[in-house]
Amino acid sequence: MPNPEFVGLVNSLQATAEAALGDLNAATASAARDGLLEEGRARQVAERSLKLLTMLAEKTRGNLDFTEAELLTDAIGSLRARLGN
């Protein structure tokens, strides 16, 4: 059974990156107010989230259940595709 805190962390990092890349959701309004959606800054925010997710995958390798590992792998893959990495 996936750990809810782990799932929340992965979802939060992915949502931060997606908001920075222009996906409209509740977080986008807050990010815009905080100046995170300026073009150069937005890419930096998204890349930082991707780096954090990648580090999390490396540090937790072998310690996640199938659902957690799949969630993390999918988040990384999705962000890499959007960023062209």
Short mmCIF file of N, CA and C in Angstrom, two decimals:
data_model
loop_
_atom_site.label_atom_id
_atom_site.label_comp_id
_atom_site.label_asym_id
_atom_site.label_seq_id
_atom_site.Cartn_x
_atom_site.Cartn_y
_atom_site.Cartn_z
N MET A 1 0.85 -1.18 0.00
CA MET A 1 0.00 0.00 0.00
C MET A 1 0.90 1.24 0.00
N PRO A 2 0.65 2.18 -0.92
CA PRO A 2 1.49 3.37 -1.01
C PRO A 2 1.34 4.27 0.22
N ASN A 3 2.46 4.88 0.57
CA ASN A 3 2.48 5.82 1.68
C ASN A 3 1.85 7.14 1.22
N PRO A 4 0.80 7.61 1.88
CA PRO A 4 0.11 8.83 1.43
C PRO A 4 1.01 10.06 1.43
N GLU A 5 1.95 10.14 2.37
CA GLU A 5 2.86 11.28 2.40
C GLU A 5 3.80 11.26 1.19
N PHE A 6 4.25 10.07 0.81
CA PHE A 6 5.11 9.94 -0.35
C PHE A 6 4.36 10.34 -1.62
N VAL A 7 3.15 9.83 -1.76
CA VAL A 7 2.32 10.17 -2.92
C VAL A 7 2.08 11.68 -2.96
N GLY A 8 1.80 12.28 -1.82
CA GLY A 8 1.59 13.72 -1.76
C GLY A 8 2.82 14.50 -2.16
N LEU A 9 4.00 14.04 -1.74
CA LEU A 9 5.25 14.72 -2.10
C LEU A 9 5.48 14.67 -3.61
N VAL A 10 5.33 13.50 -4.20
CA VAL A 10 5.53 13.37 -5.65
C VAL A 10 4.52 14.23 -6.40
N ASN A 11 3.26 14.16 -5.99
CA ASN A 11 2.23 14.96 -6.66
C ASN A 11 2.48 16.46 -6.51
N SER A 12 2.96 16.87 -5.35
CA SER A 12 3.25 18.28 -5.12
C SER A 12 4.38 18.78 -6.01
N LEU A 13 5.46 18.00 -6.10
CA LEU A 13 6.58 18.40 -6.95
C LEU A 13 6.17 18.44 -8.42
N GLN A 14 5.39 17.47 -8.84
CA GLN A 14 4.93 17.44 -10.23
C GLN A 14 3.99 18.62 -10.50
N ALA A 15 3.08 18.91 -9.59
CA ALA A 15 2.15 20.02 -9.77
C ALA A 15 2.88 21.36 -9.82
N THR A 16 3.92 21.52 -9.02
CA THR A 16 4.70 22.75 -9.04
C THR A 16 5.34 22.94 -10.41
N ALA A 17 5.93 21.88 -10.95
CA ALA A 17 6.55 21.96 -12.27
C ALA A 17 5.51 22.24 -13.35
N GLU A 18 4.38 21.57 -13.28
CA GLU A 18 3.34 21.76 -14.29
C GLU A 18 2.76 23.17 -14.23
N ALA A 19 2.60 23.71 -13.03
CA ALA A 19 2.11 25.08 -12.90
C ALA A 19 3.11 26.05 -13.51
N ALA A 20 4.39 25.83 -13.26
CA ALA A 20 5.42 26.69 -13.82
C ALA A 20 5.45 26.61 -15.35
N LEU A 21 5.09 25.46 -15.89
CA LEU A 21 5.06 25.29 -17.34
C LEU A 21 3.76 25.76 -17.97
N GLY A 22 2.86 26.29 -17.14
CA GLY A 22 1.66 26.92 -17.67
C GLY A 22 0.37 26.15 -17.55
N ASP A 23 0.39 24.98 -16.94
CA ASP A 23 -0.86 24.26 -16.74
C ASP A 23 -1.73 25.06 -15.77
N LEU A 24 -2.96 25.27 -16.12
CA LEU A 24 -3.85 26.06 -15.28
C LEU A 24 -4.52 25.18 -14.24
N ASN A 25 -4.33 25.57 -13.00
CA ASN A 25 -5.00 24.91 -11.89
C ASN A 25 -4.96 25.87 -10.71
N ALA A 26 -5.41 25.44 -9.57
CA ALA A 26 -5.47 26.32 -8.40
C ALA A 26 -4.08 26.82 -8.00
N ALA A 27 -3.06 26.00 -8.21
CA ALA A 27 -1.70 26.40 -7.83
C ALA A 27 -1.16 27.50 -8.73
N THR A 28 -1.66 27.58 -9.96
CA THR A 28 -1.13 28.56 -10.90
C THR A 28 -1.36 29.99 -10.44
N ALA A 29 -2.51 30.28 -9.89
CA ALA A 29 -2.79 31.63 -9.42
C ALA A 29 -1.81 32.02 -8.32
N SER A 30 -1.54 31.14 -7.41
CA SER A 30 -0.58 31.41 -6.34
C SER A 30 0.82 31.56 -6.91
N ALA A 31 1.21 30.70 -7.82
CA ALA A 31 2.54 30.77 -8.43
C ALA A 31 2.71 32.08 -9.19
N ALA A 32 1.69 32.52 -9.87
CA ALA A 32 1.76 33.79 -10.60
C ALA A 32 1.96 34.95 -9.64
N ARG A 33 1.24 34.95 -8.54
CA ARG A 33 1.39 36.01 -7.54
C ARG A 33 2.80 36.03 -6.96
N ASP A 34 3.42 34.87 -6.85
CA ASP A 34 4.76 34.76 -6.27
C ASP A 34 5.86 35.00 -7.30
N GLY A 35 5.48 35.30 -8.54
CA GLY A 35 6.47 35.59 -9.58
C GLY A 35 7.14 34.36 -10.16
N LEU A 36 6.54 33.19 -9.98
CA LEU A 36 7.16 31.95 -10.45
C LEU A 36 6.85 31.63 -11.91
N LEU A 37 5.97 32.39 -12.52
CA LEU A 37 5.57 32.05 -13.88
C LEU A 37 6.23 32.94 -14.94
N GLU A 38 7.17 33.79 -14.53
CA GLU A 38 7.93 34.54 -15.52
C GLU A 38 8.71 33.52 -16.34
N GLU A 39 8.85 33.78 -17.64
CA GLU A 39 9.34 32.76 -18.56
C GLU A 39 10.63 32.05 -18.11
N GLY A 40 11.69 32.80 -17.85
CA GLY A 40 12.95 32.17 -17.45
C GLY A 40 12.84 31.49 -16.10
N ARG A 41 12.16 32.13 -15.19
CA ARG A 41 11.98 31.58 -13.83
C ARG A 41 11.13 30.32 -13.86
N ALA A 42 10.13 30.29 -14.72
CA ALA A 42 9.23 29.13 -14.79
C ALA A 42 10.00 27.87 -15.17
N ARG A 43 10.87 27.97 -16.15
CA ARG A 43 11.64 26.79 -16.56
C ARG A 43 12.57 26.34 -15.44
N GLN A 44 13.16 27.29 -14.72
CA GLN A 44 14.04 26.94 -13.60
C GLN A 44 13.26 26.19 -12.52
N VAL A 45 12.06 26.65 -12.22
CA VAL A 45 11.22 25.99 -11.21
C VAL A 45 10.90 24.56 -11.66
N ALA A 46 10.51 24.40 -12.92
CA ALA A 46 10.17 23.08 -13.44
C ALA A 46 11.38 22.16 -13.42
N GLU A 47 12.55 22.67 -13.83
CA GLU A 47 13.76 21.85 -13.83
C GLU A 47 14.18 21.47 -12.42
N ARG A 48 14.00 22.37 -11.47
CA ARG A 48 14.34 22.06 -10.07
C ARG A 48 13.43 20.94 -9.55
N SER A 49 12.16 21.01 -9.87
CA SER A 49 11.24 19.94 -9.44
C SER A 49 11.63 18.61 -10.06
N LEU A 50 12.00 18.63 -11.34
CA LEU A 50 12.45 17.40 -12.00
C LEU A 50 13.70 16.85 -11.33
N LYS A 51 14.65 17.71 -11.00
CA LYS A 51 15.87 17.26 -10.32
C LYS A 51 15.55 16.64 -8.96
N LEU A 52 14.62 17.25 -8.24
CA LEU A 52 14.24 16.71 -6.93
C LEU A 52 13.57 15.34 -7.08
N LEU A 53 12.69 15.21 -8.07
CA LEU A 53 12.04 13.92 -8.29
C LEU A 53 13.06 12.85 -8.70
N THR A 54 14.03 13.23 -9.53
CA THR A 54 15.06 12.29 -9.96
C THR A 54 15.92 11.86 -8.78
N MET A 55 16.29 12.81 -7.93
CA MET A 55 17.06 12.49 -6.74
C MET A 55 16.27 11.56 -5.82
N LEU A 56 14.99 11.85 -5.67
CA LEU A 56 14.12 11.02 -4.84
C LEU A 56 14.08 9.58 -5.38
N ALA A 57 14.01 9.45 -6.69
CA ALA A 57 14.00 8.11 -7.30
C ALA A 57 15.31 7.38 -7.02
N GLU A 58 16.43 8.08 -7.14
CA GLU A 58 17.73 7.45 -6.88
C GLU A 58 17.86 7.03 -5.42
N LYS A 59 17.45 7.87 -4.51
CA LYS A 59 17.62 7.61 -3.08
C LYS A 59 16.65 6.56 -2.54
N THR A 60 15.54 6.36 -3.23
CA THR A 60 14.54 5.40 -2.74
C THR A 60 14.52 4.11 -3.55
N ARG A 61 15.42 3.98 -4.53
CA ARG A 61 15.43 2.79 -5.39
C ARG A 61 15.48 1.52 -4.54
N GLY A 62 14.56 0.62 -4.82
CA GLY A 62 14.49 -0.64 -4.09
C GLY A 62 13.68 -0.59 -2.80
N ASN A 63 13.22 0.60 -2.42
CA ASN A 63 12.48 0.75 -1.17
C ASN A 63 11.03 1.18 -1.37
N LEU A 64 10.58 1.22 -2.60
CA LEU A 64 9.21 1.66 -2.88
C LEU A 64 8.36 0.47 -3.29
N ASP A 65 7.07 0.54 -2.99
CA ASP A 65 6.19 -0.50 -3.51
C ASP A 65 5.91 -0.18 -4.98
N PHE A 66 5.25 -1.08 -5.67
CA PHE A 66 5.03 -0.93 -7.11
C PHE A 66 4.31 0.37 -7.44
N THR A 67 3.27 0.70 -6.70
CA THR A 67 2.48 1.90 -6.97
C THR A 67 3.31 3.16 -6.80
N GLU A 68 4.10 3.23 -5.74
CA GLU A 68 4.95 4.40 -5.49
C GLU A 68 6.01 4.54 -6.58
N ALA A 69 6.65 3.43 -6.95
CA ALA A 69 7.68 3.46 -7.99
C ALA A 69 7.09 3.90 -9.33
N GLU A 70 5.92 3.39 -9.65
CA GLU A 70 5.27 3.74 -10.91
C GLU A 70 4.88 5.22 -10.93
N LEU A 71 4.34 5.72 -9.83
CA LEU A 71 3.97 7.12 -9.72
C LEU A 71 5.19 8.01 -9.94
N LEU A 72 6.29 7.69 -9.30
CA LEU A 72 7.51 8.48 -9.41
C LEU A 72 8.08 8.40 -10.82
N THR A 73 8.14 7.22 -11.40
CA THR A 73 8.64 7.05 -12.75
C THR A 73 7.80 7.81 -13.77
N ASP A 74 6.48 7.76 -13.62
CA ASP A 74 5.58 8.47 -14.53
C ASP A 74 5.75 9.98 -14.41
N ALA A 75 5.90 10.49 -13.19
CA ALA A 75 6.08 11.93 -12.98
C ALA A 75 7.37 12.40 -13.64
N ILE A 76 8.45 11.65 -13.45
CA ILE A 76 9.74 12.01 -14.05
C ILE A 76 9.65 11.97 -15.57
N GLY A 77 9.06 10.92 -16.10
CA GLY A 77 8.93 10.79 -17.56
C GLY A 77 8.10 11.91 -18.17
N SER A 78 7.02 12.26 -17.52
CA SER A 78 6.14 13.32 -18.01
C SER A 78 6.87 14.66 -18.04
N LEU A 79 7.58 14.97 -16.96
CA LEU A 79 8.29 16.25 -16.90
C LEU A 79 9.47 16.29 -17.87
N ARG A 80 10.18 15.18 -18.00
CA ARG A 80 11.28 15.13 -18.98
C ARG A 80 10.76 15.40 -20.39
N ALA A 81 9.64 14.82 -20.71
CA ALA A 81 9.08 15.01 -22.05
C ALA A 81 8.69 16.47 -22.26
N ARG A 82 8.10 17.08 -21.28
CA ARG A 82 7.68 18.49 -21.40
C ARG A 82 8.85 19.44 -21.47
N LEU A 83 9.93 19.10 -20.77
CA LEU A 83 11.11 19.97 -20.76
C LEU A 83 12.10 19.65 -21.88
N GLY A 84 11.86 18.55 -22.57
CA GLY A 84 12.77 18.16 -23.65
C GLY A 84 14.08 17.60 -23.14
N ASN A 85 14.04 16.99 -21.96
CA ASN A 85 15.27 16.42 -21.38
C ASN A 85 15.39 14.96 -21.72
#
